[in-house]
PDB file of C-alpha atoms in Angstrom:
ATOM      1  CA  UNK A 126      60.411 -58.048  -2.973  1.00 53.00           C
ATOM      2  CA  UNK A 127      60.907 -54.292  -3.549  1.00 61.00           C
ATOM      3  CA  UNK A 128      58.189 -52.366  -5.329  1.00 70.00           C
ATOM      4  CA  UNK A 129      59.108 -50.983  -8.783  1.00 70.00           C
ATOM      5  CA  UNK A 130      58.773 -47.193  -8.477  1.00 65.00           C
ATOM      6  CA  UNK A 131      60.302 -46.394 -11.867  1.00 73.00           C
ATOM      7  CA  UNK A 132      56.947 -45.542 -13.451  1.00 79.00           C
ATOM      8  CA  UNK A 133      56.337 -42.715 -10.965  1.00 75.00           C
ATOM      9  CA  UNK A 134      57.364 -39.077 -11.523  1.00 83.00           C
ATOM     10  CA  UNK A 135      59.397 -37.254  -8.878  1.00 83.00           C
ATOM     11  CA  UNK A 136      56.242 -35.360  -7.854  1.00 83.00           C
ATOM     12  CA  UNK A 137      54.359 -38.655  -7.480  1.00 81.00           C
ATOM     13  CA  UNK A 138      57.126 -39.978  -5.256  1.00 82.00           C
ATOM     14  CA  UNK A 139      57.086 -36.748  -3.248  1.00 83.00           C
ATOM     15  CA  UNK A 140      53.323 -37.066  -2.753  1.00 84.00           C
ATOM     16  CA  UNK A 141      53.766 -40.617  -1.448  1.00 85.00           C
ATOM     17  CA  UNK A 142      56.560 -39.479   0.902  1.00 85.00           C
ATOM     18  CA  UNK A 143      54.575 -36.419   2.022  1.00 86.00           C
ATOM     19  CA  UNK A 144      51.532 -38.536   2.892  1.00 88.00           C
ATOM     20  CA  UNK A 145      53.613 -40.697   5.203  1.00 87.00           C
ATOM     21  CA  UNK A 146      55.470 -37.807   6.809  1.00 87.00           C
ATOM     22  CA  UNK A 147      52.349 -35.674   7.322  1.00 87.00           C
ATOM     23  CA  UNK A 148      50.683 -38.647   8.990  1.00 90.00           C
ATOM     24  CA  UNK A 149      53.704 -38.922  11.317  1.00 88.00           C
ATOM     25  CA  UNK A 150      53.500 -35.172  12.009  1.00 85.00           C
ATOM     26  CA  UNK A 151      49.769 -35.342  12.700  1.00 88.00           C
ATOM     27  CA  UNK A 152      50.123 -38.241  15.128  1.00 88.00           C
ATOM     28  CA  UNK A 153      53.073 -36.583  16.850  1.00 85.00           C
ATOM     29  CA  UNK A 154      51.319 -33.237  17.188  1.00 82.00           C
ATOM     30  CA  UNK A 155      48.182 -34.874  18.565  1.00 85.00           C
ATOM     31  CA  UNK A 156      50.317 -36.708  21.149  1.00 85.00           C
ATOM     32  CA  UNK A 157      52.074 -33.444  22.066  1.00 77.00           C
ATOM     33  CA  UNK A 158      48.732 -31.724  22.447  1.00 78.00           C
ATOM     34  CA  UNK A 159      47.853 -34.321  25.097  1.00 82.00           C
ATOM     35  CA  UNK A 160      51.255 -34.173  26.812  1.00 80.00           C
ATOM     36  CA  UNK A 161      53.699 -31.497  25.674  1.00 72.00           C
ATOM     37  CA  UNK A 162      56.555 -33.096  27.637  1.00 73.00           C
ATOM     38  CA  UNK A 163      56.768 -36.066  25.247  1.00 78.00           C
ATOM     39  CA  UNK A 164      60.269 -35.483  23.888  1.00 77.00           C
ATOM     40  CA  UNK A 165      60.010 -38.689  21.851  1.00 82.00           C
ATOM     41  CA  UNK A 166      57.002 -37.316  19.966  1.00 81.00           C
ATOM     42  CA  UNK A 167      58.685 -33.976  19.395  1.00 78.00           C
ATOM     43  CA  UNK A 168      61.749 -35.736  17.991  1.00 81.00           C
ATOM     44  CA  UNK A 169      59.518 -37.814  15.702  1.00 85.00           C
ATOM     45  CA  UNK A 170      57.887 -34.607  14.440  1.00 84.00           C
ATOM     46  CA  UNK A 171      61.287 -33.026  13.827  1.00 83.00           C
ATOM     47  CA  UNK A 172      62.446 -36.107  11.869  1.00 86.00           C
ATOM     48  CA  UNK A 173      59.267 -35.994   9.765  1.00 88.00           C
ATOM     49  CA  UNK A 174      59.735 -32.256   9.119  1.00 86.00           C
ATOM     50  CA  UNK A 175      63.358 -32.844   8.120  1.00 85.00           C
ATOM     51  CA  UNK A 176      62.359 -35.637   5.731  1.00 88.00           C
ATOM     52  CA  UNK A 177      59.630 -33.465   4.205  1.00 86.00           C
ATOM     53  CA  UNK A 178      62.094 -30.619   3.754  1.00 87.00           C
ATOM     54  CA  UNK A 179      64.564 -32.806   1.892  1.00 86.00           C
ATOM     55  CA  UNK A 180      61.923 -34.332  -0.363  1.00 85.00           C
ATOM     56  CA  UNK A 181      60.301 -30.944  -1.044  1.00 85.00           C
ATOM     57  CA  UNK A 182      63.686 -29.446  -1.931  1.00 87.00           C
ATOM     58  CA  UNK A 183      64.264 -32.148  -4.555  1.00 87.00           C
ATOM     59  CA  UNK A 184      60.998 -31.332  -6.356  1.00 85.00           C
ATOM     60  CA  UNK A 185      61.327 -27.575  -5.689  1.00 86.00           C
ATOM     61  CA  UNK A 186      58.238 -27.111  -3.535  1.00 86.00           C
ATOM     62  CA  UNK A 187      59.659 -24.103  -1.707  1.00 86.00           C
ATOM     63  CA  UNK A 188      56.754 -23.349   0.703  1.00 85.00           C
ATOM     64  CA  UNK A 189      57.056 -26.860   2.159  1.00 82.00           C
ATOM     65  CA  UNK A 190      60.827 -26.366   2.550  1.00 84.00           C
ATOM     66  CA  UNK A 191      60.236 -23.048   4.341  1.00 86.00           C
ATOM     67  CA  UNK A 192      57.685 -24.490   6.765  1.00 82.00           C
ATOM     68  CA  UNK A 193      59.805 -27.527   7.595  1.00 80.00           C
ATOM     69  CA  UNK A 194      62.885 -25.333   8.061  1.00 80.00           C
ATOM     70  CA  UNK A 195      60.937 -23.093  10.470  1.00 82.00           C
ATOM     71  CA  UNK A 196      59.994 -26.153  12.512  1.00 78.00           C
ATOM     72  CA  UNK A 197      63.635 -27.190  12.702  1.00 76.00           C
ATOM     73  CA  UNK A 198      64.644 -23.686  13.820  1.00 79.00           C
ATOM     74  CA  UNK A 199      62.067 -23.428  16.642  1.00 74.00           C
ATOM     75  CA  UNK A 200      64.659 -24.111  19.351  1.00 68.00           C
ATOM     76  CA  UNK A 201      66.777 -21.220  18.080  1.00 72.00           C
ATOM     77  CA  UNK A 202      63.883 -18.897  18.906  1.00 68.00           C
ATOM     78  CA  UNK A 203      63.354 -19.995  22.493  1.00 66.00           C
ATOM     79  CA  UNK A 204      61.039 -22.994  22.152  1.00 64.00           C
ATOM     80  CA  UNK A 205      62.504 -25.785  24.244  1.00 61.00           C
ATOM     81  CA  UNK A 206      62.181 -29.324  22.972  1.00 58.00           C
ATOM     82  CA  UNK A 207      60.538 -31.682  25.425  1.00 55.00           C
ATOM     83  CA  UNK A 208      59.158 -28.824  27.515  1.00 55.00           C
ATOM     84  CA  UNK A 209      56.289 -26.382  27.309  1.00 55.00           C
ATOM     85  CA  UNK A 210      58.439 -23.303  27.681  1.00 62.00           C
ATOM     86  CA  UNK A 211      59.408 -20.281  25.711  1.00 61.00           C
ATOM     87  CA  UNK A 212      62.423 -18.183  26.600  1.00 70.00           C
ATOM     88  CA  UNK A 213      61.159 -14.725  25.629  1.00 71.00           C
ATOM     89  CA  UNK A 214      64.603 -13.110  25.870  1.00 79.00           C
ATOM     90  CA  UNK A 215      66.038 -15.655  23.401  1.00 79.00           C
ATOM     91  CA  UNK A 216      63.110 -15.126  21.025  1.00 73.00           C
ATOM     92  CA  UNK A 217      63.443 -11.327  21.184  1.00 79.00           C
ATOM     93  CA  UNK A 218      67.233 -11.300  20.863  1.00 84.00           C
ATOM     94  CA  UNK A 219      67.237 -13.636  17.853  1.00 82.00           C
ATOM     95  CA  UNK A 220      64.261 -11.932  16.216  1.00 80.00           C
ATOM     96  CA  UNK A 221      65.962  -8.530  16.591  1.00 83.00           C
ATOM     97  CA  UNK A 222      69.213  -9.904  15.125  1.00 86.00           C
ATOM     98  CA  UNK A 223      67.282 -11.434  12.222  1.00 81.00           C
ATOM     99  CA  UNK A 224      65.487  -8.160  11.436  1.00 81.00           C
ATOM    100  CA  UNK A 225      68.733  -6.166  11.753  1.00 87.00           C
ATOM    101  CA  UNK A 226      70.446  -8.560   9.331  1.00 84.00           C
ATOM    102  CA  UNK A 227      67.559  -8.301   6.848  1.00 83.00           C
ATOM    103  CA  UNK A 228      67.660  -4.503   7.011  1.00 84.00           C
ATOM    104  CA  UNK A 229      71.392  -4.549   6.305  1.00 88.00           C
ATOM    105  CA  UNK A 230      70.888  -6.896   3.338  1.00 88.00           C
ATOM    106  CA  UNK A 231      68.159  -4.671   1.884  1.00 86.00           C
ATOM    107  CA  UNK A 232      70.229  -1.521   2.404  1.00 87.00           C
ATOM    108  CA  UNK A 233      73.296  -3.053   0.716  1.00 90.00           C
ATOM    109  CA  UNK A 234      71.094  -4.132  -2.195  1.00 88.00           C
ATOM    110  CA  UNK A 235      69.617  -0.665  -2.564  1.00 88.00           C
ATOM    111  CA  UNK A 236      73.002   1.048  -2.311  1.00 88.00           C
ATOM    112  CA  UNK A 237      74.476  -1.402  -4.807  1.00 90.00           C
ATOM    113  CA  UNK A 238      71.784  -0.419  -7.289  1.00 89.00           C
ATOM    114  CA  UNK A 239      72.385   3.306  -6.993  1.00 89.00           C
ATOM    115  CA  UNK A 240      69.432   4.039  -4.711  1.00 89.00           C
ATOM    116  CA  UNK A 241      69.886   7.011  -2.418  1.00 89.00           C
ATOM    117  CA  UNK A 242      68.404   6.450   1.023  1.00 90.00           C
ATOM    118  CA  UNK A 243      67.163   9.520   2.836  1.00 92.00           C
ATOM    119  CA  UNK A 244      65.908   8.943   6.362  1.00 90.00           C
ATOM    120  CA  UNK A 245      63.369  11.147   8.052  1.00 90.00           C
ATOM    121  CA  UNK A 246      59.722  12.133   8.022  1.00 88.00           C
ATOM    122  CA  UNK A 247      58.627  12.287   4.386  1.00 89.00           C
ATOM    123  CA  UNK A 248      55.659  13.408   2.325  1.00 88.00           C
ATOM    124  CA  UNK A 249      55.036  13.829  -1.370  1.00 91.00           C
ATOM    125  CA  UNK A 250      55.451  17.509  -2.235  1.00 93.00           C
ATOM    126  CA  UNK A 251      54.663  17.499  -5.955  1.00 93.00           C
ATOM    127  CA  UNK A 252      55.234  15.664  -9.218  1.00 93.00           C
ATOM    128  CA  UNK A 253      58.362  13.510  -8.746  1.00 94.00           C
ATOM    129  CA  UNK A 254      59.159  15.464  -5.583  1.00 95.00           C
ATOM    130  CA  UNK A 255      59.269  14.427  -1.956  1.00 93.00           C
ATOM    131  CA  UNK A 256      59.961  16.540   1.131  1.00 94.00           C
ATOM    132  CA  UNK A 257      61.971  14.876   3.901  1.00 94.00           C
ATOM    133  CA  UNK A 258      62.241  16.872   7.107  1.00 93.00           C
ATOM    134  CA  UNK A 259      61.639  20.059   5.110  1.00 92.00           C
ATOM    135  CA  UNK A 260      64.220  19.341   2.382  1.00 96.00           C
ATOM    136  CA  UNK A 261      62.828  18.660  -1.096  1.00 96.00           C
ATOM    137  CA  UNK A 262      64.175  15.905  -3.350  1.00 95.00           C
ATOM    138  CA  UNK A 263      63.241  15.311  -6.978  1.00 94.00           C
ATOM    139  CA  UNK A 264      63.773  12.004  -8.750  1.00 93.00           C
ATOM    140  CA  UNK A 265      62.344   9.907 -11.563  1.00 92.00           C
ATOM    141  CA  UNK A 266      61.335   7.193  -9.053  1.00 90.00           C
ATOM    142  CA  UNK A 267      60.525   7.779  -5.393  1.00 89.00           C
ATOM    143  CA  UNK A 268      59.641   5.289  -2.688  1.00 85.00           C
ATOM    144  CA  UNK A 269      58.496   6.251   0.771  1.00 83.00           C
ATOM    145  CA  UNK A 270      59.040   3.272   3.041  1.00 82.00           C
ATOM    146  CA  UNK A 271      56.869   3.664   6.101  1.00 79.00           C
ATOM    147  CA  UNK A 272      58.068   2.449   9.419  1.00 73.00           C
ATOM    148  CA  UNK A 273      56.559   2.095  12.816  1.00 70.00           C
ATOM    149  CA  UNK A 274      57.372   1.609  16.431  1.00 68.00           C
ATOM    150  CA  UNK A 275      55.478  -0.663  18.785  1.00 69.00           C
ATOM    151  CA  UNK A 276      53.640   0.865  21.702  1.00 71.00           C
ATOM    152  CA  UNK A 277      52.238  -0.731  24.837  1.00 72.00           C
ATOM    153  CA  UNK A 278      48.484  -0.130  24.943  1.00 73.00           C
ATOM    154  CA  UNK A 279      47.008   1.362  28.098  1.00 73.00           C
TER     155      UNK A 279
END
């Protein structure tokens, strides 16, 4: 006979589901730690992550959705299922494309809101004034977005 779950809230039901799925994830990850070639265990973990993501989405627990989605996307970033390998070129290529896409989204958002983007080396030069490559700009609101470039240590 089926259990009557009608007295439980959606969050209560999520908690029950999450307990089962996290147990499946824990057991699967422990098995993979012992033998990373266990494709069956990896698939079980992916199913548990997918189930958690769906349940978390229903009750709007966004961090759980994000984590589960990242697990599902691991193969897109060079992690091979059923193997202990990482394809660095795939990871780098997809990471670079992701960052480039984010930058384009941010730039479109800024431009769409009337923000003028000035690229170059900047420093504050006075009240409501910034100097960029020797040219001064004055505005009510100024943001200097710092950037960096990776270097290979000696």
